[in-house]
PDB file with SEQRES, HELIX, SHEET and CRYST1 records, atoms N, CA, C and O in Angstrom:
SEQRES   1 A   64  UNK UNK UNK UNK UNK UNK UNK UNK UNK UNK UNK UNK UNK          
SEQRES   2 A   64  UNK UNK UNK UNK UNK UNK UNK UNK UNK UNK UNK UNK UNK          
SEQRES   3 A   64  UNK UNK UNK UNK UNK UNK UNK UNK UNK UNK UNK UNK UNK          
SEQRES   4 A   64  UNK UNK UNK UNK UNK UNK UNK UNK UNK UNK UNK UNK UNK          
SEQRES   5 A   64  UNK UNK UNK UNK UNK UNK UNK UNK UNK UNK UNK UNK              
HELIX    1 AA1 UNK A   13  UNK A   15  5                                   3    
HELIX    2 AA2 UNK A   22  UNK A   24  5                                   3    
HELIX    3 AA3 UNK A   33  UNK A   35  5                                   3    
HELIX    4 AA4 UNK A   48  UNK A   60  1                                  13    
CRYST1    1.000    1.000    1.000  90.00  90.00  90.00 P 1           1          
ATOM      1  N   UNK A   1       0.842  -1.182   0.000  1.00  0.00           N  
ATOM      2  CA  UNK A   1       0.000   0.000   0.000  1.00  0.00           C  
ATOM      3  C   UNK A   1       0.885   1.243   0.000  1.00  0.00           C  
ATOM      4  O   UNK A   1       2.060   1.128   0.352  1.00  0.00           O  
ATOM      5  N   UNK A   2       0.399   2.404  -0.368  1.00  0.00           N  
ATOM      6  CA  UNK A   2       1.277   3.608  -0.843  1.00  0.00           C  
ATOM      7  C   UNK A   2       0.701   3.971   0.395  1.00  0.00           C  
ATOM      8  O   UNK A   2      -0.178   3.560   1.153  1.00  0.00           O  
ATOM      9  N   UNK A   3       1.936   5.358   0.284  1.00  0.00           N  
ATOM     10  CA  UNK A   3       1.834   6.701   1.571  1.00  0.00           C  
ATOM     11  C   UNK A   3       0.775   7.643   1.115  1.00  0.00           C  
ATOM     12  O   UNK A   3       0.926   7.907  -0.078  1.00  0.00           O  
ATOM     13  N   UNK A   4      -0.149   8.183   1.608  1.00  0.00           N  
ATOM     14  CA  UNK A   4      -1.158   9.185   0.920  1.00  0.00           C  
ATOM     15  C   UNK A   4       0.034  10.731   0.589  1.00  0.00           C  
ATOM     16  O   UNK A   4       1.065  10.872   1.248  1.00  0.00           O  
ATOM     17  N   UNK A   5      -0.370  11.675  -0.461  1.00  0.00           N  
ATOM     18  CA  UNK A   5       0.844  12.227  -0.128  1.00  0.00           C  
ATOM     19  C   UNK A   5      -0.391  13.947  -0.108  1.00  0.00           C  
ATOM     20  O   UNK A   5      -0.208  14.955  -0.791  1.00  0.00           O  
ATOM     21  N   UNK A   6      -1.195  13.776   0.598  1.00  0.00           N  
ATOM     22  CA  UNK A   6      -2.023  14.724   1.352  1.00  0.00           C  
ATOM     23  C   UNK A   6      -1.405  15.299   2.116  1.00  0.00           C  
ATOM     24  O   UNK A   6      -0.694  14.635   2.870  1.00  0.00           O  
ATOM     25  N   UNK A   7      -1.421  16.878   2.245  1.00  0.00           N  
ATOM     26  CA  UNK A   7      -0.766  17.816   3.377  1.00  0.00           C  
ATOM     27  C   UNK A   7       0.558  17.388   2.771  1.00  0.00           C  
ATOM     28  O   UNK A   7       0.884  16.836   3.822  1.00  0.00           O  
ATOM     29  N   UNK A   8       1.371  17.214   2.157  1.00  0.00           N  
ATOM     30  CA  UNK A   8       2.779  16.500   2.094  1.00  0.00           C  
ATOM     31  C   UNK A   8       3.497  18.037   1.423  1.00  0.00           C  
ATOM     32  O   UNK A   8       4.443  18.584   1.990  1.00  0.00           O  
ATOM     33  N   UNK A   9       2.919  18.544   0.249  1.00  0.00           N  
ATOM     34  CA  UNK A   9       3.534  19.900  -0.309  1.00  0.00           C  
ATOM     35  C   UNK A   9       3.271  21.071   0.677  1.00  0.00           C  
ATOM     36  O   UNK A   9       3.951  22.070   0.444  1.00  0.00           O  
ATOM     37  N   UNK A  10       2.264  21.162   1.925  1.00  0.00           N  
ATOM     38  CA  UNK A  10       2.267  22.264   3.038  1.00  0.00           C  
ATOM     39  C   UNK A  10       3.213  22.025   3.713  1.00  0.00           C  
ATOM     40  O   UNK A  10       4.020  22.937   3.893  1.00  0.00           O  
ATOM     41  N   UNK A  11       3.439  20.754   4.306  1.00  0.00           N  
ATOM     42  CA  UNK A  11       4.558  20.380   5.340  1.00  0.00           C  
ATOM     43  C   UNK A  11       5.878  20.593   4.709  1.00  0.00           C  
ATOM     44  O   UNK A  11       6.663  21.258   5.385  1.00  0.00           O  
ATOM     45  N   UNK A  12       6.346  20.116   3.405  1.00  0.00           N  
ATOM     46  CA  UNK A  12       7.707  20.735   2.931  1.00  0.00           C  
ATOM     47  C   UNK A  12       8.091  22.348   2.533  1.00  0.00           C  
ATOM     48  O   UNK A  12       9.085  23.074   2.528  1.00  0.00           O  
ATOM     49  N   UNK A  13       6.827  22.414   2.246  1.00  0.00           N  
ATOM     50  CA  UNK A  13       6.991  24.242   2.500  1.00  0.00           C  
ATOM     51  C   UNK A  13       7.956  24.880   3.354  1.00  0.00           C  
ATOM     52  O   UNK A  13       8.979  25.461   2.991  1.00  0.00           O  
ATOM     53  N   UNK A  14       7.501  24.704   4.605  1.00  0.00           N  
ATOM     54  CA  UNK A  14       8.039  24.901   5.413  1.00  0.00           C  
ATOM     55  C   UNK A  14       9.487  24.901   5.988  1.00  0.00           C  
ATOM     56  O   UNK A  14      10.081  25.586   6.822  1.00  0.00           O  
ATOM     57  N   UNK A  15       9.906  23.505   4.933  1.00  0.00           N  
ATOM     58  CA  UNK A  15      11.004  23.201   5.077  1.00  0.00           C  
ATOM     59  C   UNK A  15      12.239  23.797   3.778  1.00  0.00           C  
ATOM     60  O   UNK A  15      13.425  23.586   3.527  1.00  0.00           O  
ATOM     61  N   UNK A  16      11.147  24.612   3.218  1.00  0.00           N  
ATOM     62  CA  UNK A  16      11.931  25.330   1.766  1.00  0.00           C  
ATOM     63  C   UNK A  16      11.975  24.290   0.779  1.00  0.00           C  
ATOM     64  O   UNK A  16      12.761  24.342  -0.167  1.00  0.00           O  
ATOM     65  N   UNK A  17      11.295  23.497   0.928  1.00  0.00           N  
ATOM     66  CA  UNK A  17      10.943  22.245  -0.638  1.00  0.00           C  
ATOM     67  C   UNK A  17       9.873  22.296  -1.315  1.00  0.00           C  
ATOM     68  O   UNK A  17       8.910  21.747  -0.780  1.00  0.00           O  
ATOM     69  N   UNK A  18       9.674  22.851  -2.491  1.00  0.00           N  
ATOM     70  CA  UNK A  18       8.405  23.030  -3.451  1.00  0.00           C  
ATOM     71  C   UNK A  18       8.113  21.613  -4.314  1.00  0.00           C  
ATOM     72  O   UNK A  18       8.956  21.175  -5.098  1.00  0.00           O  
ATOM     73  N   UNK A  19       6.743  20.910  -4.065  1.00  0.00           N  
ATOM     74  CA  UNK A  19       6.890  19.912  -5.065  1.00  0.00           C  
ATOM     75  C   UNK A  19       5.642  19.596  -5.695  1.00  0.00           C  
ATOM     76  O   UNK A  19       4.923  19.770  -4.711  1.00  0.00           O  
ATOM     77  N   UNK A  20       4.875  19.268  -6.586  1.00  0.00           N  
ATOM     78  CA  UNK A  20       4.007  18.961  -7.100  1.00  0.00           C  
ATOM     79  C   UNK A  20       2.810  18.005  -6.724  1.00  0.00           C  
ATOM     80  O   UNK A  20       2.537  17.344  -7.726  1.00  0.00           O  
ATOM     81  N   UNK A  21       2.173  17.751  -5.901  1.00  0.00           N  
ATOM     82  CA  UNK A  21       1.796  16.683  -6.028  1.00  0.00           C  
ATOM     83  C   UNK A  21       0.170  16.232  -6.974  1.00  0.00           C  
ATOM     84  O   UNK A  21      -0.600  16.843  -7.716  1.00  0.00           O  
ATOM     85  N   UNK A  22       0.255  14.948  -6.456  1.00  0.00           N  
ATOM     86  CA  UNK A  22      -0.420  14.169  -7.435  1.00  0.00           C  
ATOM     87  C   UNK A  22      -1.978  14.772  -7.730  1.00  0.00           C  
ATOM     88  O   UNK A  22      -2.709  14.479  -8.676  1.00  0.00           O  
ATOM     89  N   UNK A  23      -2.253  15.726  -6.592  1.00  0.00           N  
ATOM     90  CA  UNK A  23      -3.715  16.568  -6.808  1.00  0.00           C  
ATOM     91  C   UNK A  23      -3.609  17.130  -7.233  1.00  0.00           C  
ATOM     92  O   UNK A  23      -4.700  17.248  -7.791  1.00  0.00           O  
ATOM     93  N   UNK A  24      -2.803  18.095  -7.701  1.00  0.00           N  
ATOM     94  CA  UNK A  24      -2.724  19.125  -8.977  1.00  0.00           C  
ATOM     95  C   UNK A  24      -1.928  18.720 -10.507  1.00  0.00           C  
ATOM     96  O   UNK A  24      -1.273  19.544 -11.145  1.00  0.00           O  
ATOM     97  N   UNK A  25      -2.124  17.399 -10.895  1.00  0.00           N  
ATOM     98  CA  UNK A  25      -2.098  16.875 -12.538  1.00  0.00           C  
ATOM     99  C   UNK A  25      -2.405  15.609 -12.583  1.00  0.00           C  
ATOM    100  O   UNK A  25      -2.050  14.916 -13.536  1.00  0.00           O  
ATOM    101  N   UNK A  26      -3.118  15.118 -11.545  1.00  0.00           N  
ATOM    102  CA  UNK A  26      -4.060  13.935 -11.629  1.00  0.00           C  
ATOM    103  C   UNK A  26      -5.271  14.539 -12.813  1.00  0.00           C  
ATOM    104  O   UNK A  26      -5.988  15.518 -12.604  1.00  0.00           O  
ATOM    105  N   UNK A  27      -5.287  13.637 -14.162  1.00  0.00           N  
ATOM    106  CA  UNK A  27      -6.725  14.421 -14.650  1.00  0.00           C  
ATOM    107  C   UNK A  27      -7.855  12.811 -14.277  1.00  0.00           C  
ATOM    108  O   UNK A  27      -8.794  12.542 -15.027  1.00  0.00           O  
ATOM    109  N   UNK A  28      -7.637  12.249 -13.484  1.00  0.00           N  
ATOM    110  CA  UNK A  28      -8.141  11.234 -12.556  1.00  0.00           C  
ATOM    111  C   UNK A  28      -9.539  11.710 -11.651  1.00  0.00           C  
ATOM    112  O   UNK A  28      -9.932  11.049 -10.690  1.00  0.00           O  
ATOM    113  N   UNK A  29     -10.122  12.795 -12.063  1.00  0.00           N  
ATOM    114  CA  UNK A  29     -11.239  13.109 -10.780  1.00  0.00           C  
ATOM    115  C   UNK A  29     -11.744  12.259  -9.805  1.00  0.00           C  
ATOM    116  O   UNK A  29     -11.968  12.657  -8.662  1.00  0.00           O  
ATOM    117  N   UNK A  30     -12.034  10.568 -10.348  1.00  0.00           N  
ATOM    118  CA  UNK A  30     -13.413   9.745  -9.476  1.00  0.00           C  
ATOM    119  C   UNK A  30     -12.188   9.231  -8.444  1.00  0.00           C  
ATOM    120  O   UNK A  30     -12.550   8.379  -7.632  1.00  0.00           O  
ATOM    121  N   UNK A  31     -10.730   9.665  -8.380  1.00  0.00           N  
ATOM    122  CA  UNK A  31     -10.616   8.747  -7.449  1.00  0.00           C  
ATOM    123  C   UNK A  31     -10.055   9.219  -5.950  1.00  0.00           C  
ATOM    124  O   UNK A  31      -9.344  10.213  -5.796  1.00  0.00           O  
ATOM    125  N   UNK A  32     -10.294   8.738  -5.359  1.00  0.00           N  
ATOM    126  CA  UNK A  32     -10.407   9.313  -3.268  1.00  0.00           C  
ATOM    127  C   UNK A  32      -8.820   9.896  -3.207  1.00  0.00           C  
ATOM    128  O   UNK A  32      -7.764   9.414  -3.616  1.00  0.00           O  
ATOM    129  N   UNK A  33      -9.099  10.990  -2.600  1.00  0.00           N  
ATOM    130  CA  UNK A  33      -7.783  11.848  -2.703  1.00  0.00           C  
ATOM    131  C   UNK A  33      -6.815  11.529  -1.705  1.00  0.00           C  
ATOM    132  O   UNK A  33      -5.632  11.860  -1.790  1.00  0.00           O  
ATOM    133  N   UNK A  34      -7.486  10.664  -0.434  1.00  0.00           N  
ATOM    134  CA  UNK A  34      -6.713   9.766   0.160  1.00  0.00           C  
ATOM    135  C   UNK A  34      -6.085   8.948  -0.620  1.00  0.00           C  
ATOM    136  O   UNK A  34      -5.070   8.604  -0.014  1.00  0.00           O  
ATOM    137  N   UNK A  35      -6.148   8.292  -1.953  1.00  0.00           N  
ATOM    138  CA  UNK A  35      -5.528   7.869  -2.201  1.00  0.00           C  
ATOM    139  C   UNK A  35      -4.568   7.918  -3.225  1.00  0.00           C  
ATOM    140  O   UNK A  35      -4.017   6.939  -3.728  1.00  0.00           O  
ATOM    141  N   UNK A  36      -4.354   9.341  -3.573  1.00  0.00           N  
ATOM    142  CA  UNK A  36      -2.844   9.756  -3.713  1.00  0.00           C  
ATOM    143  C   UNK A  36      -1.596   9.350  -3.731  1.00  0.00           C  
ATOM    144  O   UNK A  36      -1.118   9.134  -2.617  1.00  0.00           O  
ATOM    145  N   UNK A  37      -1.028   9.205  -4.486  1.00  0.00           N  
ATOM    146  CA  UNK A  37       0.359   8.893  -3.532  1.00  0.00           C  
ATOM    147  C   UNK A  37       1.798   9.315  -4.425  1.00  0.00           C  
ATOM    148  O   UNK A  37       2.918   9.131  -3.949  1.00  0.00           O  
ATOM    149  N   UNK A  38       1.623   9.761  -5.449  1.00  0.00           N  
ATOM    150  CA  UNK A  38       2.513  10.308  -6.261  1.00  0.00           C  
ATOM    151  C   UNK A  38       3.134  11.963  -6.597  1.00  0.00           C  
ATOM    152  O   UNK A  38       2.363  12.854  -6.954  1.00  0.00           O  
ATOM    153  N   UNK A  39       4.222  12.131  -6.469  1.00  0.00           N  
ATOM    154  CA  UNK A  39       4.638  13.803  -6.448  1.00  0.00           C  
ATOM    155  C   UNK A  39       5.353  13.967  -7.999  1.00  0.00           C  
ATOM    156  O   UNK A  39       5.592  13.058  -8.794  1.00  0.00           O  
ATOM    157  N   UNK A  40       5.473  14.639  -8.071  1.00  0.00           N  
ATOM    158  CA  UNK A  40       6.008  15.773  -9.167  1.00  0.00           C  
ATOM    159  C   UNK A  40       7.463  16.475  -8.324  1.00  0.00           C  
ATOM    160  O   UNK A  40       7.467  17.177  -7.313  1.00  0.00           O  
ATOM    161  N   UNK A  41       8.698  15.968  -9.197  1.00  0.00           N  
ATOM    162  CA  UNK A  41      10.044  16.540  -8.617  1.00  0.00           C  
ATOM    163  C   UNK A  41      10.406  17.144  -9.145  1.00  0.00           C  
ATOM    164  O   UNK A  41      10.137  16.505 -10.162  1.00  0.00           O  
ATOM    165  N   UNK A  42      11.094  18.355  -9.678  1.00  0.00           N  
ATOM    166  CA  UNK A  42      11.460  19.093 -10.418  1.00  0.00           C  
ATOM    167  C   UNK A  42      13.131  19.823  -9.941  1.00  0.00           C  
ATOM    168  O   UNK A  42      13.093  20.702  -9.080  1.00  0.00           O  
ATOM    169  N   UNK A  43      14.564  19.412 -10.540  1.00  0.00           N  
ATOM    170  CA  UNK A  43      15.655  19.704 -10.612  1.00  0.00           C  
ATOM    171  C   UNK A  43      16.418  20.731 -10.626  1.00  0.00           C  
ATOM    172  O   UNK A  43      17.205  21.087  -9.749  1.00  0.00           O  
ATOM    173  N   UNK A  44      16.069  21.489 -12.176  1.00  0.00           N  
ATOM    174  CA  UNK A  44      16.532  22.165 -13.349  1.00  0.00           C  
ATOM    175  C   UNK A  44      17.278  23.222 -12.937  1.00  0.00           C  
ATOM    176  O   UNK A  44      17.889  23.780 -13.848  1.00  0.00           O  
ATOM    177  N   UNK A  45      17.471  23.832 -11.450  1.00  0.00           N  
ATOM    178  CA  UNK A  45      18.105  24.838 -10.984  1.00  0.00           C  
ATOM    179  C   UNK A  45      18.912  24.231 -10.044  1.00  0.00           C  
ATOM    180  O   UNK A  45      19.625  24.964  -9.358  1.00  0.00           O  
ATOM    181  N   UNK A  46      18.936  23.252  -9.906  1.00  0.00           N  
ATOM    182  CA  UNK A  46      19.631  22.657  -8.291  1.00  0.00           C  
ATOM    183  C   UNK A  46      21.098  22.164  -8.885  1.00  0.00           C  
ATOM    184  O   UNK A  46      21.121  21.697 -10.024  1.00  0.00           O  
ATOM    185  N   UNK A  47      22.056  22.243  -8.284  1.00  0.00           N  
ATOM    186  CA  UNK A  47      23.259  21.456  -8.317  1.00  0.00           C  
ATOM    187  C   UNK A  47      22.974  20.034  -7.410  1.00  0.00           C  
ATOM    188  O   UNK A  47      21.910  19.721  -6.876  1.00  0.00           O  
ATOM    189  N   UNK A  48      24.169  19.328  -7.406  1.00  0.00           N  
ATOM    190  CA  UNK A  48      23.500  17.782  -6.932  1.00  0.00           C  
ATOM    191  C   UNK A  48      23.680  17.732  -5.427  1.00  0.00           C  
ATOM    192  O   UNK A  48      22.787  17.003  -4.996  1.00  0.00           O  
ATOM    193  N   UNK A  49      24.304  18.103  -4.609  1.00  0.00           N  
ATOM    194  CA  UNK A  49      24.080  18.454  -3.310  1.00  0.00           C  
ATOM    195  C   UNK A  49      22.488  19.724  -3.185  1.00  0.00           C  
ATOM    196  O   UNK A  49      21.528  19.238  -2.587  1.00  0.00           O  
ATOM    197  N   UNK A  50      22.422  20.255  -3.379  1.00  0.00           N  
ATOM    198  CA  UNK A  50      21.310  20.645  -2.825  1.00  0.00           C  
ATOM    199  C   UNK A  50      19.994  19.524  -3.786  1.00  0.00           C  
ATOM    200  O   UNK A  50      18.974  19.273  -3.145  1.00  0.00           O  
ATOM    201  N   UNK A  51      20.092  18.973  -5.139  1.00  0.00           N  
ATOM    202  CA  UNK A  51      18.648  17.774  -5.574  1.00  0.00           C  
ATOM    203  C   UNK A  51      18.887  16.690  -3.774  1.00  0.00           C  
ATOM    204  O   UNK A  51      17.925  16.673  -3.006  1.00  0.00           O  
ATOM    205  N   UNK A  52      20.112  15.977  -3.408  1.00  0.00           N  
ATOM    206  CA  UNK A  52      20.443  14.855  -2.827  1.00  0.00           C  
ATOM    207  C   UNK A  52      19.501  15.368  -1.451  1.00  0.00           C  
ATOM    208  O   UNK A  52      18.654  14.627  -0.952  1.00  0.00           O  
ATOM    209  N   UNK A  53      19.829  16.902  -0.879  1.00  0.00           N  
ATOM    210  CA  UNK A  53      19.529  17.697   0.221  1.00  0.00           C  
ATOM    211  C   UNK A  53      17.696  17.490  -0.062  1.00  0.00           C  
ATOM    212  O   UNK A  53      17.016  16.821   0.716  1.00  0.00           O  
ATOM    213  N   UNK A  54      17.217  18.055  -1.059  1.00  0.00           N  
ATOM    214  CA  UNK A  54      15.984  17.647  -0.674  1.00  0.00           C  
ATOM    215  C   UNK A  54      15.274  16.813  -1.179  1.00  0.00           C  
ATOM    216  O   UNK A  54      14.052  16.954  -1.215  1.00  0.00           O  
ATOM    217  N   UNK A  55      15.840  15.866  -1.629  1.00  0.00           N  
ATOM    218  CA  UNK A  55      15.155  14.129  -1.546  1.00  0.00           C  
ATOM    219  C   UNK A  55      15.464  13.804  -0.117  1.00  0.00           C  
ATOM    220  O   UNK A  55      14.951  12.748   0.254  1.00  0.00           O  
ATOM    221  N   UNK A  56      16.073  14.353   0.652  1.00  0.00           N  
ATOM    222  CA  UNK A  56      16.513  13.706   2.013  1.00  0.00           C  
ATOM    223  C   UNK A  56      15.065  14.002   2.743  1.00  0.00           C  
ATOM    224  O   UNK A  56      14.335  13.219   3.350  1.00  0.00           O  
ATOM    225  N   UNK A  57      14.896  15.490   2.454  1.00  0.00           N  
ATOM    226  CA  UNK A  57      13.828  15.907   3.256  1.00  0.00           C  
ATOM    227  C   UNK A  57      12.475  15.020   2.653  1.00  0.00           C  
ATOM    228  O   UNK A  57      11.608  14.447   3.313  1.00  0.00           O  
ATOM    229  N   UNK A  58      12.587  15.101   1.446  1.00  0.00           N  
ATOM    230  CA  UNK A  58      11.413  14.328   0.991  1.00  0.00           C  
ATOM    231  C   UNK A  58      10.629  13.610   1.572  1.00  0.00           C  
ATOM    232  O   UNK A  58       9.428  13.663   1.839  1.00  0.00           O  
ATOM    233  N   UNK A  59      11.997  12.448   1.865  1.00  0.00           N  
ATOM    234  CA  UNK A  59      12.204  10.641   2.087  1.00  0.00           C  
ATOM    235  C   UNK A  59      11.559  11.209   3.326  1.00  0.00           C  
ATOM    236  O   UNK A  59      10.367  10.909   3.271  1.00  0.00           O  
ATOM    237  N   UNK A  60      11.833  11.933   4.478  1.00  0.00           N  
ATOM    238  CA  UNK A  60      12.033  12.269   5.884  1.00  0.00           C  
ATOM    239  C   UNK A  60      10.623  12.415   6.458  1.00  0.00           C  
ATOM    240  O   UNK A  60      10.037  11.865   7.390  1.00  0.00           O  
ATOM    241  N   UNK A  61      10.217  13.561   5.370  1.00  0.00           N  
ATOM    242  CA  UNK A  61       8.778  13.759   5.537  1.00  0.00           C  
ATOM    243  C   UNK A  61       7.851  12.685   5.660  1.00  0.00           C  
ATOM    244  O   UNK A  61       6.961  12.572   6.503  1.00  0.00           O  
ATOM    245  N   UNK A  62       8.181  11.820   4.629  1.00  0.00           N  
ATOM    246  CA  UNK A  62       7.189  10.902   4.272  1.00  0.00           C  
ATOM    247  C   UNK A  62       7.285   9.536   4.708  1.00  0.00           C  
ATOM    248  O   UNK A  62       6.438   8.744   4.295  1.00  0.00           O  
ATOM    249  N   UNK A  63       8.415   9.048   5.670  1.00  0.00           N  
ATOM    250  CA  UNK A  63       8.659   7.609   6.040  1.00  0.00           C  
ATOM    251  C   UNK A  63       9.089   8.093   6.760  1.00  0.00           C  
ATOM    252  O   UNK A  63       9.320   7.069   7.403  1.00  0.00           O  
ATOM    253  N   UNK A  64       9.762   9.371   7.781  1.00  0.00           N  
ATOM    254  CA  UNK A  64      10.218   9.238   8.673  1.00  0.00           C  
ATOM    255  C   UNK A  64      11.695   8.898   9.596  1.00  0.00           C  
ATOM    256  O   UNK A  64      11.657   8.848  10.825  1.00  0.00           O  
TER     257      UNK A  64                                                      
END                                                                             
């Protein structure tokens, strides 16, 4: 079973991580938003210490 990834782009906010998730380009309407579970990552400005830096937070957020 997947992680719901609800509240998941407010909580990294916070942490200075912007990410997409699956409720804003799901064109999926009928299905329960609990059950979510996919993000949108986006690179294109990052060098690889700061991409590695926030997949850390990502992972952190979401498993703990």
């Amino acid at each position: 079973m997947g992680v719901s990834i609800i509240g998941l782009k407010q909580a990294l906010l916070t942490k200075d991580v912007y990410l997409q998730t699956e409720v804003e380009f799901n064109l999926i309407t009928a299905q329960e938003k609990s059950q979510y579970r996919f993000i949108r990552v986006g690179f294109a400005s990052m060098n690889d210490a700061e991409m590695t830096q926030g997949m850390k937070i990502i992972v952190h957020e979401l498993y703990g």
